XYZ file of C-alpha atoms in Angstrom:
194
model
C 13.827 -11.002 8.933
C 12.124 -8.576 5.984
C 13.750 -5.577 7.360
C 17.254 -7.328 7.796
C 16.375 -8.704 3.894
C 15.967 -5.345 2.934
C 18.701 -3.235 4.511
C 20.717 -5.330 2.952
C 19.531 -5.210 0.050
C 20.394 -1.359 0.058
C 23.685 -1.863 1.765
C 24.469 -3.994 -1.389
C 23.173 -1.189 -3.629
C 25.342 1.321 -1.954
C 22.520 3.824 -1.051
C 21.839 2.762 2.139
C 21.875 6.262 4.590
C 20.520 5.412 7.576
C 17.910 3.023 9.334
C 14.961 3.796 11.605
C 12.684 1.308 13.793
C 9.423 2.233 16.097
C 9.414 5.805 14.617
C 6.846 7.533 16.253
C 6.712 10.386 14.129
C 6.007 7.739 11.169
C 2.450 7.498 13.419
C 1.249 3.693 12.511
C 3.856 3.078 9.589
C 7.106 3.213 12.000
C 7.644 -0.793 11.916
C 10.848 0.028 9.841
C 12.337 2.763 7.536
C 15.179 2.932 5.054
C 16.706 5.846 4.721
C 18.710 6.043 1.333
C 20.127 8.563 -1.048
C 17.368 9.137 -3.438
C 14.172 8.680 -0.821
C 12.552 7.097 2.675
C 10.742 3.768 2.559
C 8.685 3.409 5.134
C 6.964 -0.491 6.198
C 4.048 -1.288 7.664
C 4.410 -4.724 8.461
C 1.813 -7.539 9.425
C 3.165 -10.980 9.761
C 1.644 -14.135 10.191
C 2.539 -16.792 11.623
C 0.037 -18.772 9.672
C -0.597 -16.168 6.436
C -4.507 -15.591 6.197
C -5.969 -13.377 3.858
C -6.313 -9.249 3.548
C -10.068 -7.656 2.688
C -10.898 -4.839 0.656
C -13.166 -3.896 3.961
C -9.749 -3.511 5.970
C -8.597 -1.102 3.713
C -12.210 1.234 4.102
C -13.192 0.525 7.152
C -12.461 1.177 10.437
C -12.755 -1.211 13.446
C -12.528 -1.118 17.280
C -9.061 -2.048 17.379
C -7.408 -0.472 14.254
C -8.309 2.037 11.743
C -8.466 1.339 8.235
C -4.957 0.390 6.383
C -5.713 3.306 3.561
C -5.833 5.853 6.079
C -2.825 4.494 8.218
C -0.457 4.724 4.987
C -2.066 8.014 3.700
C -1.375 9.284 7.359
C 2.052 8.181 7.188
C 3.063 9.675 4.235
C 1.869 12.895 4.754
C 3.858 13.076 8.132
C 7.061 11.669 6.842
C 6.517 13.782 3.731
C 6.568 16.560 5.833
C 9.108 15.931 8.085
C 11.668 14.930 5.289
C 10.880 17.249 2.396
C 11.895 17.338 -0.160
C 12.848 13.960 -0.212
C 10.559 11.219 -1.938
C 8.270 9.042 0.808
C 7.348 5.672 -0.018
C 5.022 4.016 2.142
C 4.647 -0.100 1.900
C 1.731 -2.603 3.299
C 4.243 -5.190 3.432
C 2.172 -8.742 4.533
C 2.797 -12.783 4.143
C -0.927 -12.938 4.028
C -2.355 -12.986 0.533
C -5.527 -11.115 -0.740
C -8.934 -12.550 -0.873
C -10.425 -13.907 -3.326
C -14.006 -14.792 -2.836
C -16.342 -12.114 -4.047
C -17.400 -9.633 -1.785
C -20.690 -7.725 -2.318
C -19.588 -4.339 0.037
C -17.223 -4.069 -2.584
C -18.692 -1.098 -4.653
C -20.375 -1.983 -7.877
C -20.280 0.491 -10.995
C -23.593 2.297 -11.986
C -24.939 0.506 -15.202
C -24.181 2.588 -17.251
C -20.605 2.506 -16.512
C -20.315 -1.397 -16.421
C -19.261 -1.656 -20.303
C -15.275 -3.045 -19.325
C -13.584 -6.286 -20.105
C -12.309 -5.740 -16.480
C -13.473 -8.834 -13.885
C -16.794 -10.206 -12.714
C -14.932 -11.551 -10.032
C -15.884 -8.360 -6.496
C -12.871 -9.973 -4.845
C -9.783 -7.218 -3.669
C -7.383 -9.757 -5.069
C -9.463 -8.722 -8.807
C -9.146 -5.092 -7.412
C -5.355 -5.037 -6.356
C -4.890 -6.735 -10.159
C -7.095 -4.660 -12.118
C -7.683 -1.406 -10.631
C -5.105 -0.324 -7.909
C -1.706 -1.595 -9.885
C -2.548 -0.026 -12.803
C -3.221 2.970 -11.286
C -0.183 2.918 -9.593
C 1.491 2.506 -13.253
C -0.613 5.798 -14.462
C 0.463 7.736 -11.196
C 4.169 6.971 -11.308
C 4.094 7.949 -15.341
C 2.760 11.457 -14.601
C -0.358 10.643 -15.236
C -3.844 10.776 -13.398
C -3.901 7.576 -11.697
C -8.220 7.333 -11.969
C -7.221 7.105 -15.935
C -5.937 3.771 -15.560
C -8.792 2.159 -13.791
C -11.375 0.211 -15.551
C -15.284 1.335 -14.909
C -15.929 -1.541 -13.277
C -13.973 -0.275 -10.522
C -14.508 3.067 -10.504
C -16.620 3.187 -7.351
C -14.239 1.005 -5.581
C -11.245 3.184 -6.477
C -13.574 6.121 -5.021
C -14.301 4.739 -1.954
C -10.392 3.415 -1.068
C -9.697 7.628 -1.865
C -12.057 9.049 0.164
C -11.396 6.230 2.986
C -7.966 7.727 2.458
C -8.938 11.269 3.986
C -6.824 13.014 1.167
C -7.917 15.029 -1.457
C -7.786 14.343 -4.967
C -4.103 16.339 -5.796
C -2.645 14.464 -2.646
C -3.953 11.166 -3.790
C -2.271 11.574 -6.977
C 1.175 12.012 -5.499
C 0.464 9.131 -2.682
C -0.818 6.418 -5.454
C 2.568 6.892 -6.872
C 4.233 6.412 -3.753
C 2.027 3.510 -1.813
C 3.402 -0.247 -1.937
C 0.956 -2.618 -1.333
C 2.953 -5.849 -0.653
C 0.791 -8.914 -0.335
C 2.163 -12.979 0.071
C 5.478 -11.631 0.757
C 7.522 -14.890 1.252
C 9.778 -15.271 4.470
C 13.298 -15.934 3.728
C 14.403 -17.777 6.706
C 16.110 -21.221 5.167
C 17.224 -19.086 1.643
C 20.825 -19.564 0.618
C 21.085 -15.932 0.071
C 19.294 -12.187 -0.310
């Protein structure tokens, strides 16, 4: 349903080139990929039947049966980067499930003397996605060095998603501006139209 939602979409925008699904070379984001005139989007996509929620621990960490979302996308870019250059790559984390909310104390805490922001109180990733990683995504996409746009009370967070990445900090730059993070993505089955 989301890929057929958007390939249309780009059908409909006239850029559509070409449409790949279960690309290996993607490694673990080859759920889907549009093709189109201007650049590759590649999805990672998690559906649930029941949405749930998505933890700032599941981007960092790795467990016994996946490794951690960060380093799946940063992964995936790089390939596709390299296999379609010089064409843009844009990776998504496409998900119905929402992100939490409930504070989480492994979520890294700012020295003290770097705690001085108007940014939350709330240590939940949903205050993270908000505060830190969409802004950053803003500064990134303007040219600018994404780290700039993120409050000090997330500082250490935003460190810890980059190294969890594996990439180093020039890469990063270029893959913040590139990295959709797609959370309580509705289903359209039952819509009138796309």
């Amino acid at each position: 349903e989301f890929a057929a939602v958007r390939t249309l979409r780009a059908l409909r925008d006239g850029n559509l080139v070409s449409i790949l699904v279960a690309d290996v070379r993607a490694g673990q984001i080859d759920d889907f990929q549009l093709r189109l005139t201007d650049r590759v989007d590649a999805h990672q996509v998690k559906w649930s039947r029941h949405p749930g929620s998505v933890s700032y621990g599941a981007f960092v960490r790795d467990t016994a049966k996946r490794k951690r979302y960060i380093r799946q996308l940063a992964e995936g870019w790089q390939r596709l980067t390299a296999l379609h250059h010089p064409q843009r790559i844009v990776v998504h984390f496409v998900t119905n499930d929402v992100t939490t909310t409930s504070a989480r104390p492994k979520i890294p805490r700012p020295n003290k003397a770097q705690d001085g922001t108007a940014a939350s109180q709330t240590r939940s990733f949903a205050a993270f996605v908000d505060e830190a990683w969409r802004p950053s995504v803003q500064a990134a996409r303007a040219g600018s060095e994404p780290d700039s746009a993120v409050p000090a009370a997330w500082k250490n967070a935003m460190a810890e998603l980059r190294s969890a990445s594996g990439l180093k900090a020039a890469t990063w730059r270029r893959f913040v501006a590139d990295c959709e993070l797609e959370f309580a993505v509705p289903s359209q089955i039952g819509r009138a139209h796309v």
